[in-house]
Coordinates of C-alpha atoms in Angstrom, one line a residue:
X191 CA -25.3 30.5 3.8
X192 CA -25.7 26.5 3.8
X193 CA -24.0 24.1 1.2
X194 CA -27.9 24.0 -0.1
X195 CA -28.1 27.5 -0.5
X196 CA -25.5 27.8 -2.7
X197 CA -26.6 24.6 -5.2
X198 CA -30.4 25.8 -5.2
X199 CA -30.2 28.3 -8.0
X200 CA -33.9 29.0 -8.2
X201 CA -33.4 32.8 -7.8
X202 CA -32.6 34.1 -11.4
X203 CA -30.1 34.1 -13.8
X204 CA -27.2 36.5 -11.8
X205 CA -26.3 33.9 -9.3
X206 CA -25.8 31.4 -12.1
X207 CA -23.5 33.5 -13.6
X208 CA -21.5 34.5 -10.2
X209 CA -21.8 31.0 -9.0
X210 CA -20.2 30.0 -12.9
X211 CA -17.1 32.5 -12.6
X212 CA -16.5 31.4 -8.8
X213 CA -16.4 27.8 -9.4
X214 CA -14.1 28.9 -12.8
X215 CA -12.1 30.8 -10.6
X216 CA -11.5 28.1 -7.9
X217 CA -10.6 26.0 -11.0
X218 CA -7.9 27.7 -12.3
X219 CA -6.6 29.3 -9.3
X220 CA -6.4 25.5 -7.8
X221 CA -4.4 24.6 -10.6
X222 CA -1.0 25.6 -8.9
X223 CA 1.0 24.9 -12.0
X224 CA -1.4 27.2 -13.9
X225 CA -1.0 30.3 -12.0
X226 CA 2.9 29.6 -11.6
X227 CA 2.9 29.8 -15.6
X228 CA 0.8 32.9 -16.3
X229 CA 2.4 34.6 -13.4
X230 CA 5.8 34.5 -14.7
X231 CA 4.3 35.9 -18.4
X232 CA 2.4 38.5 -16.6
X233 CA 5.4 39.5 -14.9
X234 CA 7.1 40.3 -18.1
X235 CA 4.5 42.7 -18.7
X236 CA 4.7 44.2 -15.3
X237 CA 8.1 44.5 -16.2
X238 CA 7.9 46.8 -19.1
X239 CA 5.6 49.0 -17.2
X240 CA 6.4 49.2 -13.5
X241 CA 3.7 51.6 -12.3
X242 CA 1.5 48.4 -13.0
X243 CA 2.3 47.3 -9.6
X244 CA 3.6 43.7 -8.4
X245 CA 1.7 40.7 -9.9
X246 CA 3.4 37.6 -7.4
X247 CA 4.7 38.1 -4.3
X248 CA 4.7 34.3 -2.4
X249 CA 4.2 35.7 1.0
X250 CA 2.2 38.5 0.5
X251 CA -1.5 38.5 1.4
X252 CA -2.5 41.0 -1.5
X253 CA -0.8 39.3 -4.2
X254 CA 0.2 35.5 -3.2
X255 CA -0.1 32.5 -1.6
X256 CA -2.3 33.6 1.7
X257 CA -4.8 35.7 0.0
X258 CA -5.0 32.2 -2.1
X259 CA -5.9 30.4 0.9
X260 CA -8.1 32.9 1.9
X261 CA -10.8 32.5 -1.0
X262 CA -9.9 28.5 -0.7
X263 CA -10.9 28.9 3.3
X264 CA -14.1 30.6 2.1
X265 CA -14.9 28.1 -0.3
X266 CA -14.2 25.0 2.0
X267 CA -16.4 26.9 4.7
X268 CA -19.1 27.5 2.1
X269 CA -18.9 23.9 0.3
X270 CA -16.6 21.4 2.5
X271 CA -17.4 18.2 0.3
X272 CA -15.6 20.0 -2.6
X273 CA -12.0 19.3 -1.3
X274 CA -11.5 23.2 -1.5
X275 CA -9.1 22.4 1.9
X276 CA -7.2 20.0 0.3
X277 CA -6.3 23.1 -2.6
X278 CA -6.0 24.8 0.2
X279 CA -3.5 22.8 2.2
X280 CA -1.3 22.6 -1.0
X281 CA -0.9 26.6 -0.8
X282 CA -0.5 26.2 3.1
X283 CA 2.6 23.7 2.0
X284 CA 4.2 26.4 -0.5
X285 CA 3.8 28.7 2.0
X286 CA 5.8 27.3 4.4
X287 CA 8.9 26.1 2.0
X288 CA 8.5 30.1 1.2
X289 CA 9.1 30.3 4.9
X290 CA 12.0 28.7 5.6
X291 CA 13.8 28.9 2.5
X292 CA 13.7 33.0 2.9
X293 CA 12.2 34.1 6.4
X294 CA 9.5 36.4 7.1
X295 CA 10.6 39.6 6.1
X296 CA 7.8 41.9 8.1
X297 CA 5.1 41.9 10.5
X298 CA 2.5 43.6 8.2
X299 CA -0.8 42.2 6.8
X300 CA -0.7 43.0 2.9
X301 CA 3.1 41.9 3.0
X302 CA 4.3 39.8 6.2
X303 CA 3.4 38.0 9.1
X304 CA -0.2 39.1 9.9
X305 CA -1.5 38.4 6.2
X306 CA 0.3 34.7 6.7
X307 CA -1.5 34.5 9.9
X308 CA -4.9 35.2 8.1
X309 CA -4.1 32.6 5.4
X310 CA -4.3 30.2 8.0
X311 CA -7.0 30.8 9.7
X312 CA -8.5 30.9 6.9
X313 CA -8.1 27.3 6.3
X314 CA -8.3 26.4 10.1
X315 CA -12.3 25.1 10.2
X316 CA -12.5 27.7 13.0
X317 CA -9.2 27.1 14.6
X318 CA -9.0 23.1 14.7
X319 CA -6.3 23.1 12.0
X320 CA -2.8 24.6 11.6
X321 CA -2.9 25.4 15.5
X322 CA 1.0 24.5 15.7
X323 CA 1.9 27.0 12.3
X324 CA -0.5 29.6 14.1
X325 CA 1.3 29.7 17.5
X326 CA 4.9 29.6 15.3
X327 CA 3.7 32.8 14.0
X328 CA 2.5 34.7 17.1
X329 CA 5.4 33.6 18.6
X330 CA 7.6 35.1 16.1
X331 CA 5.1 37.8 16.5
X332 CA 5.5 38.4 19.8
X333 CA 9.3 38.4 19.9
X334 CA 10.0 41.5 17.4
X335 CA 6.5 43.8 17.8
X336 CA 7.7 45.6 20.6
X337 CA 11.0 47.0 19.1
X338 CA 9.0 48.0 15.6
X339 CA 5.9 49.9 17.5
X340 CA 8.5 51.3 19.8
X341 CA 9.8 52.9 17.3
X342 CA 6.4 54.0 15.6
X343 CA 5.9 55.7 18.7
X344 CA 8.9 57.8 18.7
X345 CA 8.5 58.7 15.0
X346 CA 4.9 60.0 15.7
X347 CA 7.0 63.7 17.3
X348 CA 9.4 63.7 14.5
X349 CA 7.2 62.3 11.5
X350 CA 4.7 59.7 10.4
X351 CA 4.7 57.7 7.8
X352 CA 2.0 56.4 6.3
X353 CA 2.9 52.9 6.4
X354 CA 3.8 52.9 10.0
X355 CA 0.1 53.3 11.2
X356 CA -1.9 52.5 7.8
X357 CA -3.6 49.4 7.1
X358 CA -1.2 47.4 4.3
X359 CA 1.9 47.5 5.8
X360 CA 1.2 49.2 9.3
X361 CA 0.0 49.5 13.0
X362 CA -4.2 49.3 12.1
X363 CA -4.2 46.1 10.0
X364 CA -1.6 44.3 11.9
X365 CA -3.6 44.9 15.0
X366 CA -6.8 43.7 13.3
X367 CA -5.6 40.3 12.3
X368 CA -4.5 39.9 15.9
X369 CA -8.0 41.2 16.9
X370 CA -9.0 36.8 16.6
X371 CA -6.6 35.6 18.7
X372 CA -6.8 37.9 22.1
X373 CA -8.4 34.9 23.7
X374 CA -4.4 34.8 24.3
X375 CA -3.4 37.0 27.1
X376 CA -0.2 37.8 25.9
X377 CA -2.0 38.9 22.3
X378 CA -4.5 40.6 23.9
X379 CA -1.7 42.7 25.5
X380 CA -0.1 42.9 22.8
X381 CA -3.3 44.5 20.5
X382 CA -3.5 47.0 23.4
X383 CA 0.0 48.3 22.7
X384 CA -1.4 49.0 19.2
X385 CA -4.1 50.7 21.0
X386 CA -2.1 53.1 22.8
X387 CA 0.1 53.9 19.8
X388 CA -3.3 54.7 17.4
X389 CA -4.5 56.6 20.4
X390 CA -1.1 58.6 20.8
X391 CA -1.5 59.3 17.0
X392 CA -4.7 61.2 17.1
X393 CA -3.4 63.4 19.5
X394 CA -2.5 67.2 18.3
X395 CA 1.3 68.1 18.2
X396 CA 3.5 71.0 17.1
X397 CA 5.0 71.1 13.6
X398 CA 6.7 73.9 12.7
X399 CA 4.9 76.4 15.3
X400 CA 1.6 75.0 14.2
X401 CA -0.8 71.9 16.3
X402 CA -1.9 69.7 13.7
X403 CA -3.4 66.4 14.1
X404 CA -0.5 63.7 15.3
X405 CA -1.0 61.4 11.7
X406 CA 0.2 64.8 9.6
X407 CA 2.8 63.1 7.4
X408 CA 5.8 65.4 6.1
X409 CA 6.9 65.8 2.4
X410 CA 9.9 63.7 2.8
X411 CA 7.4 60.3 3.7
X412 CA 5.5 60.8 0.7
X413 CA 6.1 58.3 -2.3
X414 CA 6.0 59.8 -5.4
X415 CA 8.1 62.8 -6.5
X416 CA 5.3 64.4 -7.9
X417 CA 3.3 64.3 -4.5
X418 CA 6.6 65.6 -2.4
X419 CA 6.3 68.8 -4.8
X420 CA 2.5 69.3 -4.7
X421 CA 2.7 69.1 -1.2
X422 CA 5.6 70.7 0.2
X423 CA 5.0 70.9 3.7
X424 CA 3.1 67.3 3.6
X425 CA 0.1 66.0 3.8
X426 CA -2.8 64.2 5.9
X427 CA -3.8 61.3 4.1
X428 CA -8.1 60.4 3.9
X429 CA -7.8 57.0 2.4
X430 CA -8.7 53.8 3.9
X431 CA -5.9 51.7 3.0
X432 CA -3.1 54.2 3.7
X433 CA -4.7 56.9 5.8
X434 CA -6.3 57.8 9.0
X435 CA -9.8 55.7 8.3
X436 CA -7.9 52.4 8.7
X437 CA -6.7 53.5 11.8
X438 CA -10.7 55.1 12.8
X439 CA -11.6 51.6 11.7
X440 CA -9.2 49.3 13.5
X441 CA -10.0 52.0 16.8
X442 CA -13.9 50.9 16.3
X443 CA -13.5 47.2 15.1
X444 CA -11.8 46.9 18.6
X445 CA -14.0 49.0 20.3
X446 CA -17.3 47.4 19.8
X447 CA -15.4 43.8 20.4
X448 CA -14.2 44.9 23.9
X449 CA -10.5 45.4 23.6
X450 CA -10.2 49.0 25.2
X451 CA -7.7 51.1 26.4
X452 CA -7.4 54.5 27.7
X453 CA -8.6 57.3 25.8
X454 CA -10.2 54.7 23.1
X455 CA -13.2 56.5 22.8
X456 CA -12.0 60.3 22.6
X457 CA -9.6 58.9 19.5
X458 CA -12.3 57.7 17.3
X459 CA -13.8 60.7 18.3
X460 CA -11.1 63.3 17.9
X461 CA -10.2 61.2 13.9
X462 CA -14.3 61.1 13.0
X463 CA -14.8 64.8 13.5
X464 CA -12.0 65.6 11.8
X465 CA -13.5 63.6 8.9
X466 CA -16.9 65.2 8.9
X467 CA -15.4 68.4 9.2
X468 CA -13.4 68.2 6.0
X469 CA -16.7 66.2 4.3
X470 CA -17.1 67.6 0.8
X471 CA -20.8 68.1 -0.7
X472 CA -21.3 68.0 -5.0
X473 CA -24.1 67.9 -6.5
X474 CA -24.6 64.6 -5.7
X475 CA -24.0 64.5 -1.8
X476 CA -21.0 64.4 0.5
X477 CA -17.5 62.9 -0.8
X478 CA -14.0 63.3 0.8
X479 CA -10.8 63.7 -1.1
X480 CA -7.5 61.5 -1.1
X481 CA -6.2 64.0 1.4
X482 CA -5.8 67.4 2.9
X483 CA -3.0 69.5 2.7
X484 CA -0.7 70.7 5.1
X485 CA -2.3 74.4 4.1
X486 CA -5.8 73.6 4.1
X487 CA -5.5 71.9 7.1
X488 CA -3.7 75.3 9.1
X489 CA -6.5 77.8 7.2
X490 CA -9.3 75.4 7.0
X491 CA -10.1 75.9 3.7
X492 CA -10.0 74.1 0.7
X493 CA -7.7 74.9 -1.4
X494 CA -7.9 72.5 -4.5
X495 CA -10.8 71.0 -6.3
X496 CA -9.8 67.5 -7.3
X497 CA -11.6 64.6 -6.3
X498 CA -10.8 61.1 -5.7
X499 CA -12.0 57.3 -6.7
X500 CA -15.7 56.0 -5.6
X501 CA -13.2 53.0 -4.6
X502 CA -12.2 51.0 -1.2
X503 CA -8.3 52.1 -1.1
X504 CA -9.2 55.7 -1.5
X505 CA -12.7 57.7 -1.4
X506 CA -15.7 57.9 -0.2
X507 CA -16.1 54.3 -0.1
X508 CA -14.1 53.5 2.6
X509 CA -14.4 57.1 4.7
X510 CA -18.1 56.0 4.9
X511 CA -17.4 52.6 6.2
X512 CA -15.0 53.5 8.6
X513 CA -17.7 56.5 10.0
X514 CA -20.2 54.0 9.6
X515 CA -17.9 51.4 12.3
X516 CA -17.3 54.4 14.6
X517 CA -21.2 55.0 14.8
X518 CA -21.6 51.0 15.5
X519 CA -18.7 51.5 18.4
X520 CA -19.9 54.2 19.7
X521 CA -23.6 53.9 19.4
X522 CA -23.1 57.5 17.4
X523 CA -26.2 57.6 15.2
X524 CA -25.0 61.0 13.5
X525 CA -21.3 59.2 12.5
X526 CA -23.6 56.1 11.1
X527 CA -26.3 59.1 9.1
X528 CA -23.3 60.8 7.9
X529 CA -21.6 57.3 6.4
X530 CA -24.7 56.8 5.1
X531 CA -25.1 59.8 2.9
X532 CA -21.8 59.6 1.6
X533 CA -22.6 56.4 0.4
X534 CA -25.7 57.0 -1.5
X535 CA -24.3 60.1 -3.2
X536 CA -21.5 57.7 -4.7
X537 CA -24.2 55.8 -6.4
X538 CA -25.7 58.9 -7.3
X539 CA -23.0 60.4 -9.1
X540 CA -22.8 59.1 -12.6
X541 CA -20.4 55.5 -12.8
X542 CA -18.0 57.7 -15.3
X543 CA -17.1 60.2 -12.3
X544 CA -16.2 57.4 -10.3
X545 CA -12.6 56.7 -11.8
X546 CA -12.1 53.4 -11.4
X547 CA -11.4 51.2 -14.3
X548 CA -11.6 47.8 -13.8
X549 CA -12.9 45.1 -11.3
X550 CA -10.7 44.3 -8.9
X551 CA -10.8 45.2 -5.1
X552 CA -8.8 47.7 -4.6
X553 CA -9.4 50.9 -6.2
X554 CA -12.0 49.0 -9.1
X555 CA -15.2 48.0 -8.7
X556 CA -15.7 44.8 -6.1
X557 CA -14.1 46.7 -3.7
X558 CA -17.1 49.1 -4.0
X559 CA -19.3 46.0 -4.2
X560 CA -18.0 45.0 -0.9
X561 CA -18.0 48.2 0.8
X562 CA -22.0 48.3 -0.5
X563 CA -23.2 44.6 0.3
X564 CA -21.6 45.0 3.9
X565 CA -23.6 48.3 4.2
X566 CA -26.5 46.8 2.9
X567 CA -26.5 43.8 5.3
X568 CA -26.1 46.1 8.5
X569 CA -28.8 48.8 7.6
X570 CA -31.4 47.1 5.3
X571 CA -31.2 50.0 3.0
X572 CA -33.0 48.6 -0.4
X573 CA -31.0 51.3 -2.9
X574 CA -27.7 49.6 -1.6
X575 CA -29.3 45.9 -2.4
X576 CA -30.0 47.4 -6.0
X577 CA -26.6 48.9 -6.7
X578 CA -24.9 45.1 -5.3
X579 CA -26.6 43.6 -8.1
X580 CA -25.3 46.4 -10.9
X581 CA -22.3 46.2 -9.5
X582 CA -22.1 42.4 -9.7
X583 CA -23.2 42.8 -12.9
X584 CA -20.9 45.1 -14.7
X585 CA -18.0 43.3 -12.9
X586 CA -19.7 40.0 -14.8
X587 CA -19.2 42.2 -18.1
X588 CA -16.1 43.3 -18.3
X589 CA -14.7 39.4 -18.0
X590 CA -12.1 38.5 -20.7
X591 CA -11.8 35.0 -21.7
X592 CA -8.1 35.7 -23.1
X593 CA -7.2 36.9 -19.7
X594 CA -4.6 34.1 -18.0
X595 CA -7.2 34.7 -14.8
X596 CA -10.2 36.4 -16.4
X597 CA -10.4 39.8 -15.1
X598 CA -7.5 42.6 -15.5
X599 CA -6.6 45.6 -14.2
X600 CA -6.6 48.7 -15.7
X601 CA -4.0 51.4 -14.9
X602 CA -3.5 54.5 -17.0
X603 CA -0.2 55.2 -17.9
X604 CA 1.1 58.2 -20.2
X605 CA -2.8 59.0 -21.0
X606 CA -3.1 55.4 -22.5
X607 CA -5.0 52.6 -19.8
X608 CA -3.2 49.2 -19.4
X609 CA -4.5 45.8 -18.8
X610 CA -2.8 43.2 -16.4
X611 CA -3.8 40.0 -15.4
X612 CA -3.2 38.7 -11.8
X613 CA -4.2 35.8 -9.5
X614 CA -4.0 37.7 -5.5
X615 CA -6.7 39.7 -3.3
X616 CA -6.1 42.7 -3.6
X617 CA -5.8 43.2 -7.5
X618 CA -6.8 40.1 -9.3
X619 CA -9.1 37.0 -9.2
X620 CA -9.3 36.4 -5.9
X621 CA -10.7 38.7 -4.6
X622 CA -13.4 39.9 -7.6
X623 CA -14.2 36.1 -6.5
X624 CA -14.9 36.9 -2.9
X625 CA -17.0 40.0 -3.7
X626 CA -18.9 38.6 -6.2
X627 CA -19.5 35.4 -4.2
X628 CA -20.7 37.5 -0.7
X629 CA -22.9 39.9 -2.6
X630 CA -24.8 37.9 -4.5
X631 CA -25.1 34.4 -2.2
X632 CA -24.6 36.7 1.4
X633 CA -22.2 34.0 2.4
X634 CA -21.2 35.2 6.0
X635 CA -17.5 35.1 7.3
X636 CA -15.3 38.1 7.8
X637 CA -12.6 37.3 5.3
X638 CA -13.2 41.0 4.3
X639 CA -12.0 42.1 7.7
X640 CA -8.6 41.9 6.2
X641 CA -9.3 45.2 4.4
X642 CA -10.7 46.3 8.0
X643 CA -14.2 46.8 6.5
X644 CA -15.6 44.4 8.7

């Protein structure tokens, strides 16, 4: 999409509006002093209720500064007369006095190194800015990787856990990010190690006299108390952002660019079957649940009937795009048929069946918006164009002006749902922004590769 594109508004009355809330968006989030202020009141709030999540965290790509410069990237690559870079440059600045005053604490994308990475490329004009910041940070890359992932390795014959291979904190979405910079020899090397370790995941081991696939995560990994006692003997998780689809996805994403190692192709293999075989149908089509249980997994039954979000962190959502990646790879029309299906059923099934609550990316509705416009784009299918524009619609609705950054999210708590209010990617402004603006203007990039759908 050209600067003119995005001015000449002849088209109808839904890209005014998204174009409006974008360039309200940019507003407020380039207002630095703005979103320092509401975050620290929105924090209060977050307080009170923890399960709400975090609502700032300066170095973290879901929730601070880089995911900031991502949508200010996006907007300077879009628009560069607007001075978007200069926004952009301010957050690049903050960033780096975040830096040195208190280190890098991890290599991760949603949290560390690899989301900082992605902020500034983001704002690099296609790598002819912040060339001297990028190589700091694969430097610093490259000298502590190799004693993290050699431990991820080990811990894959004792126990995984999720956030070791999964795409916010682990192996699939740091290895992603470094997916734009293998022109490096030493990077390409390194994404290959990530390779081999997503490849040694997916293959079967013994647990407790049984082979199960090499991503089973044991009780003791699991988060939440209640989860450790519904699943006892653990779990294998189906979720894009934590589960084995990030890792299907990274496998393909790398894959189809050319970055291959041995036994690359019998992995996305090996993890896609596996999906299709525990593929749900309703009365709307195929779905997958949040995960399969240790039992179901040794008896190959279901044992439970509870279903998940119609969301990108969890769902069919993201299952389907990561099948729909492995068909691309692989040239696998049957993986890409499969995605498909389980796509269409979602918007088949009726919107209150799709648990999700609110507009942000990842488990509300943009992230389905997302997941949808880039399905749309790769197969032409005229249902998924037509469910973009609802999408971008409702989102549009459920805007509230006495919101500190317009949209909330919505978490229910105790049986009542509360509202929070926050600036980042993953749940807040930011990213509804970079949904709303891709789907409705088709504005090109791959900013949305940092939630490996691309």
């Amino acid at each position: 999409m050209t600067q003119a594109d995005v001015l000449n508004l002849g088209e109808g009355t839904l890209k005014e509006k998204v174009l409006s809330e974008v360039l309200e968006a940019a507003a407020l989030l380039g207002n630095r002093e703005y979103v320092k202020k509401n975050v620290l009141e929105e924090t209060e709030k977050e307080e009170s209720h923890p399960l709400l999540g975090i609502v700032w965290g300066d170095l973290s790509l879901s929730h601070g500064l880089p995911g900031l410069c991502v949508l200010f990237g996006q907007l300077d690559r879009i628009n560069p007369e607007r001075g978007y870079d200069e926004i952009g440059h301010q957050y690049m600045l903050d960033m780096k006095a975040k830096i040195d005053e208190d280190g890098i604490q991890q290599l991760s994308l949603w949290g560390g190194l690899a989301g900082i990475l992605m902020g500034a490329k983001a704002l690099s004009r296609d790598g002819t800015r912040y060339t001297h910041f990028t190589d700091q940070m694969l430097d610093l890359f490259m000298s502590h990787y190799k004693l993290q992932l050699d431990a991820s390795m080990k811990a894959i014959s004792d126990g995984v856990d999720m956030f070791h291979y999964d795409v916010i904190q682990g192996w699939s979405g740091i290895g992603r990010s470094l997916l734009y910079f293998t022109e490096q020899p030493r990077i390409r090397g390194a994404v290959e190690d990530i390779l081999k370790y997503c490849v040694l995941l997916t293959q079967p081991k013994s647990v407790d006299g049984q082979f199960v696939p090499g991503w089973h995560i044991p009780s003791r990994f699991l988060i939440h108390e209640h989860e450790r006692e519904l699943y006892p003997n653990g779990l294998f998780n189906c979720g894009l952002s934590h589960g084995i689809p990030g890792v299907l996805a990274f496998l393909s994403i790398s894959y189809e660019q050319g970055v291959i190692v041995q036994g690359h192709q019998e992995a996305i293999d090996t993890i896609a079957h596996w999906l299709i075989q525990w593929a749900r149908e309703d009365e709307y089509g195929i779905f997958w649940p949040a995960c399969i249980s240790w039992e179901e997994q040794i008896t190959g039954t279901y044992v439970r009937e509870t279903k998940s979000r119609e969301a990108w962190c969890y769902g069919s959502p993201g299952v389907a795009r990561s099948l729909w990646l492995a068909g691309v790879a692989l040239e696998q029309q049957e993986y890409k048929d499969i995605a498909m299906s389980a796509m269409l059923a979602t918007f088949k099934r009726p919107d209150q069946e799709w648990n999700l609550f609110s507009p942000i990316f990842c488990h509300g509705w943009s992230g389905l918006l997302q997941i949808a416009y880039r399905m749309w784009r790769e197969s032409g299918h005229k249902d998924l164009r037509r469910e973009c524009d609802r999408l971008s619609q409702r989102i549009l609705e459920s805007r509230q002006s006495d919101a500190p950054f317009k949209y909330t999210d919505v978490v229910p708590i105790d049986g009542k749902f509360i509202e929070i209010s926050k600036p980042g990617l993953l749940e807040g402004l930011a990213g509804i922004s970079l949904a709303l603006l891709d789907a409705m203007f088709e504005s090109g990039d791959d900013w949305d590769s940092i939630f490996l759908i691309k």
